[in-house]
Coordinates of C-alpha atoms and ligand atoms in Angstrom, one line a residue:
M1201 CA 10.1 -8.6 15.4
R1202 CA 9.6 -10.3 12.0
I1203 CA 6.8 -7.6 9.7
Y1204 CA 5.8 -9.3 6.4
A1205 CA 4.1 -7.3 3.6
V1206 CA 1.1 -7.9 1.3
S1207 CA -0.8 -5.3 -0.3
D1208 CA -3.4 -5.4 -3.0
L1209 CA -5.9 -7.9 -1.7
H1210 CA -8.9 -7.4 -3.4
A1211 CA -10.8 -10.0 -1.8
D1212 CA -14.3 -8.9 -3.6
F1213 CA -12.8 -11.7 -4.9
R1214 CA -13.6 -14.9 -4.1
E1215 CA -10.5 -16.6 -5.4
N1216 CA -8.6 -14.5 -3.7
R1217 CA -10.5 -15.2 0.1
R1218 CA -9.9 -18.7 -0.4
L1219 CA -6.0 -17.3 -0.5
L1220 CA -6.0 -15.5 2.8
E1221 CA -7.3 -18.7 4.7
R1222 CA -3.7 -19.6 3.7
I1223 CA -1.9 -17.4 6.1
S1224 CA -1.8 -19.4 9.6
A1225 CA -3.5 -19.3 12.4
G1226 CA -0.9 -19.8 14.4
E1227 CA 2.8 -18.9 13.1
H1228 CA 2.7 -14.8 12.7
R1229 CA 1.5 -14.2 16.6
G1230 CA 4.5 -12.6 16.9
D1231 CA 4.7 -11.2 14.1
A1232 CA 3.9 -8.2 12.2
L1233 CA 2.1 -7.5 8.6
I1234 CA 1.6 -4.9 6.5
V1235 CA -1.7 -4.3 4.2
A1236 CA -0.5 -1.9 2.0
G1237 CA -4.1 -0.8 0.4
D1238 CA -6.9 -2.3 -2.2
V1239 CA -8.7 -4.7 0.4
A1240 CA -11.7 -3.9 -1.0
D1241 CA -14.4 -1.0 -2.1
A1242 CA -17.2 -2.0 0.6
L1243 CA -16.3 -0.9 4.3
P1244 CA -17.3 -3.9 6.3
L1245 CA -15.8 -6.6 3.6
V1246 CA -12.4 -4.3 4.1
T1247 CA -13.0 -4.6 7.8
D1248 CA -14.3 -8.2 7.3
V1249 CA -10.7 -8.6 6.3
L1250 CA -8.3 -6.7 8.6
G1251 CA -10.1 -7.6 11.3
G1252 CA -10.3 -11.3 10.2
L1253 CA -6.2 -10.5 9.3
R1254 CA -5.8 -9.0 12.5
E1255 CA -6.0 -12.0 14.4
R1256 CA -3.2 -13.5 13.7
F1257 CA -0.2 -11.0 14.0
A1258 CA 0.8 -9.5 17.1
E1259 CA 0.2 -6.1 14.2
L1260 CA -1.3 -5.1 11.6
F1261 CA -0.8 -1.8 10.1
F1262 CA -3.3 -0.2 6.6
V1263 CA -2.6 2.6 4.1
P1264 CA -6.6 2.7 1.7
G1265 CA -5.6 2.2 -1.4
N1266 CA -7.8 3.4 -4.0
H1267 CA -10.6 1.0 -4.0
E1268 CA -11.4 1.5 -0.6
L1269 CA -12.2 5.4 -1.4
W1270 CA -15.3 4.6 -4.7
V1271 CA -18.2 5.5 -3.0
R1272 CA -20.7 4.5 -6.4
G1273 CA -24.4 3.8 -5.1
E1274 CA -22.5 6.4 -1.7
P1275 CA -24.1 9.5 -0.4
R1276 CA -20.4 10.6 0.9
D1277 CA -16.6 11.7 -0.9
S1278 CA -14.4 10.3 -1.3
V1279 CA -12.1 11.8 1.6
E1280 CA -15.0 10.6 4.3
K1281 CA -15.1 7.4 3.3
F1282 CA -11.1 7.6 4.1
H1283 CA -12.0 9.4 7.3
A1284 CA -14.3 5.8 7.3
V1285 CA -11.6 3.5 6.5
L1286 CA -9.4 4.4 9.5
A1287 CA -11.9 4.9 12.2
A1288 CA -13.0 1.1 10.6
C1289 CA -9.7 -0.1 11.2
A1290 CA -8.9 1.4 14.6
G1291 CA -12.1 -0.5 15.5
V1292 CA -10.6 -3.7 15.1
G1293 CA -7.0 -2.9 16.3
V1294 CA -6.0 -2.5 13.0
R1295 CA -3.0 0.4 13.0
T1296 CA -2.8 3.5 10.4
A1297 CA -0.5 5.6 12.2
P1298 CA 3.2 5.1 12.7
A1299 CA 4.1 1.8 15.4
R1300 CA 7.5 1.0 16.9
V1301 CA 7.4 -2.7 16.3
G1302 CA 10.0 -4.3 18.2
G1303 CA 13.4 -2.8 17.0
A1304 CA 11.6 -0.6 13.6
W1305 CA 8.8 1.7 13.1
V1306 CA 6.0 0.6 11.2
V1307 CA 5.5 4.5 9.6
P1308 CA 2.6 4.3 7.3
L1309 CA 2.6 7.2 4.3
F1310 CA -0.6 8.3 2.6
S1311 CA -0.9 9.0 -1.5
W1312 CA -2.6 9.3 -4.4
Y1313 CA -0.8 9.7 -7.5
D1314 CA -0.1 13.2 -9.7
A1315 CA 0.1 12.7 -13.5
A1316 CA 2.8 14.4 -12.9
F1317 CA 4.8 10.7 -12.6
D1318 CA 4.8 10.2 -16.4
V1319 CA 7.8 11.6 -16.4
L1320 CA 8.6 10.4 -19.7
G1321 CA 4.8 11.9 -20.9
E1322 CA 4.6 8.3 -22.6
G1323 CA 1.1 7.6 -20.8
D1324 CA -1.8 7.0 -22.9
H1325 CA -5.1 9.9 -21.7
E1326 CA -7.2 7.9 -23.6
S1327 CA -6.7 4.7 -22.1
L1328 CA -8.2 5.7 -18.6
E1329 CA -11.8 6.2 -20.5
A1330 CA -12.3 2.6 -18.8
W1331 CA -10.3 3.8 -15.6
S1332 CA -13.1 2.7 -12.2
D1333 CA -11.4 5.7 -10.1
R1334 CA -12.8 8.7 -12.2
Y1335 CA -16.2 6.9 -12.4
F1336 CA -16.1 5.8 -8.3
C1337 CA -14.2 8.6 -6.9
R1338 CA -15.8 11.6 -5.8
W1339 CA -13.0 14.7 -4.6
P1340 CA -14.4 17.8 -2.6
P1341 CA -13.3 21.3 -3.5
G1342 CA -9.9 22.0 -2.1
P1343 CA -6.2 20.2 -2.4
P1344 CA -6.4 17.7 -5.6
P1345 CA -6.3 13.8 -3.2
D1346 CA -2.5 13.3 -3.8
R1347 CA -1.5 16.7 -1.9
R1348 CA -4.8 16.5 0.5
F1349 CA -3.1 12.8 1.2
L1350 CA 0.5 13.3 1.8
D1351 CA -0.3 16.0 3.9
L1352 CA -2.2 14.4 6.5
N1353 CA 1.6 12.9 6.4
E1354 CA 3.5 15.9 7.8
R1355 CA 2.7 15.4 11.2
H1356 CA 4.7 12.0 11.4
L1357 CA 7.5 12.7 8.9
R1358 CA 10.7 13.2 12.0
R1359 CA 13.7 11.1 12.3
Y1360 CA 12.6 8.3 14.6
D1361 CA 14.8 6.5 16.7
A1362 CA 15.6 2.9 15.5
P1363 CA 15.2 1.8 11.6
V1364 CA 11.5 2.5 9.6
V1365 CA 9.8 0.4 7.7
S1366 CA 7.8 2.9 6.0
F1367 CA 4.9 2.4 3.0
S1368 CA 2.3 3.5 0.8
H1369 CA -0.3 2.4 -1.4
F1370 CA 0.9 4.3 -4.7
V1371 CA 3.9 3.7 -6.3
P1372 CA 7.3 6.4 -4.8
R1373 CA 9.6 6.1 -7.8
T1374 CA 9.8 6.3 -11.6
E1375 CA 12.5 3.4 -11.7
L1376 CA 9.5 1.0 -10.1
L1377 CA 7.3 0.9 -13.2
P1378 CA 9.0 -0.9 -15.9
P1379 CA 8.6 0.5 -19.7
V1380 CA 5.1 1.5 -20.7
R1381 CA 5.6 -1.4 -23.9
W1382 CA 5.7 -3.8 -21.5
L1383 CA 1.9 -3.0 -20.3
R1384 CA -1.2 -3.8 -21.2
F1385 CA -2.8 -0.7 -19.2
K1386 CA -0.4 2.0 -21.3
G1387 CA -2.4 4.5 -18.9
L1388 CA -0.9 3.0 -15.6
P1389 CA 2.2 6.2 -15.2
L1390 CA -0.8 8.3 -15.3
V1391 CA -2.4 6.9 -12.1
A1392 CA 0.3 4.4 -10.2
G1393 CA 2.2 7.1 -8.2
S1394 CA 4.7 10.5 -7.0
V1395 CA 7.7 11.7 -6.1
D1396 CA 6.6 13.0 -3.9
I1397 CA 6.3 10.0 -1.9
D1398 CA 9.6 9.6 -1.6
A1399 CA 10.5 12.4 -1.3
Q1400 CA 8.2 12.0 2.4
V1401 CA 9.8 9.1 2.6
R1402 CA 13.3 9.9 2.1
R1403 CA 12.6 11.9 5.0
L1404 CA 12.1 9.6 7.4
G1405 CA 15.5 8.3 6.5
A1406 CA 13.8 4.8 5.6
A1407 CA 15.3 1.5 5.3
V1408 CA 12.3 -0.6 3.2
H1409 CA 9.3 1.2 2.2
V1410 CA 6.7 -0.8 1.0
Y1411 CA 3.3 -0.1 -1.4
G1412 CA 1.3 -2.2 -4.1
H1413 CA -1.3 -0.4 -6.5
T1414 CA 0.2 -1.8 -9.8
H1415 CA 0.8 -5.3 -8.8
I1416 CA 3.7 -5.8 -10.5
P1417 CA 5.6 -7.7 -7.6
D1418 CA 10.0 -5.8 -7.2
D1419 CA 12.2 -5.7 -4.4
R1420 CA 15.3 -3.4 -4.9
V1421 CA 17.1 -1.0 -3.8
L1422 CA 17.3 2.8 -5.0
D1423 CA 20.2 5.5 -3.4
G1424 CA 20.3 3.0 -0.7
V1425 CA 16.1 2.3 0.5
R1426 CA 14.8 -1.0 -0.3
Y1427 CA 11.3 -1.3 -2.3
V1428 CA 9.3 -4.2 -1.9
Q1429 CA 6.2 -4.6 -3.7
N1430 CA 4.0 -8.1 -2.9
H1431 CA 1.1 -8.2 -3.9
L1432 CA -1.2 -11.1 -3.2
R1433 CA -1.5 -13.9 -5.7
A1434 CA -0.7 -17.6 -5.2
S1435 CA 4.1 -17.4 -6.1
G1436 CA 5.2 -15.5 -3.6
S1437 CA 7.4 -16.5 -0.9
S1438 CA 5.9 -17.1 1.9
D1439 CA 3.3 -18.5 4.2
G1440 CA 1.8 -20.8 1.8
G1441 CA 2.6 -17.8 -1.3
L1442 CA 1.2 -15.3 -0.4
L1443 CA 3.3 -12.7 2.6
K1444 CA 6.6 -11.8 2.1
Q1445 CA 8.8 -10.5 5.2
V1446 CA 11.0 -7.0 5.0
W1447 CA 12.8 -7.1 8.4
T1448 CA 13.4 -8.8 11.1
D1449 CA 14.9 -8.1 14.7
D1450 CA 16.8 -11.9 14.4
P1451 CA 20.1 -11.3 14.8
T1452 CA 20.7 -15.1 14.5
V1453 CA 19.0 -14.0 10.5
G1454 CA 21.7 -12.4 9.1
G1455 CA 21.8 -9.1 11.6
A1456 CA 18.9 -7.2 12.6
G1457 CA 17.9 -5.3 9.9
P1458 CA 15.8 -5.9 5.8
L1459 CA 15.7 -9.4 5.5
F1460 CA 16.8 -9.8 1.4
C1461 CA 15.0 -12.7 0.0
Ligands
FE2_768 FE1 -4.6 -3.5 -6.6
FE2_769 FE1 -4.0 0.4 -6.5

């Protein structure tokens, strides 16, 4: 089986919905697709987009990003919305828990960001005044969101009987962020990720980890794990420029394993 990845569909924008229409309706019936968060904030649109993609793939995996957990104008809080998103995914056959697809396991990791990710202390707190999550997410009393979501993953953290492709919405390693001087949004290190995600990636012994959120494409190996971001944009590497293949079982394509392209 081939496994493809994309993130940050942001289907609220018509041009992004048009891009998604370019994904073949027939070419991927034997493939799996990972969607690493940020489809939209309105749940009906999330369900509609994921359900439409589901019909084109043998398996579809998803984790909520920050946009799915916006609750502007809603009485529920972001944790209630999170569980509503998972239920909606189950209703359209979209997986949010580990499953084996061919010769590999795909393991979704729920996550949030932690300001301690800014290990260099370069993040600009003032620029977070315009950060929408501050206004559109609402958290119930209890653990902070990064801890709350990572704790949900614990039951799935074990060694699997085949190579693992894991994925999260948020960034698992600080090396995957460019220097702050290159960033337009100087607050990004404060709201980008958590090193505790990578601790879970390591406990899984993952071969490949897909992430999203920063809209900065990447594909590199760090300490033996391949980290890939392929956010939706018109200039990707395959499928009309949208999807990135991150795994193949096909021994004729350089042997089973992560496909580097
Ligand atoms: Fe995004
Ligand atoms: Fe995001």
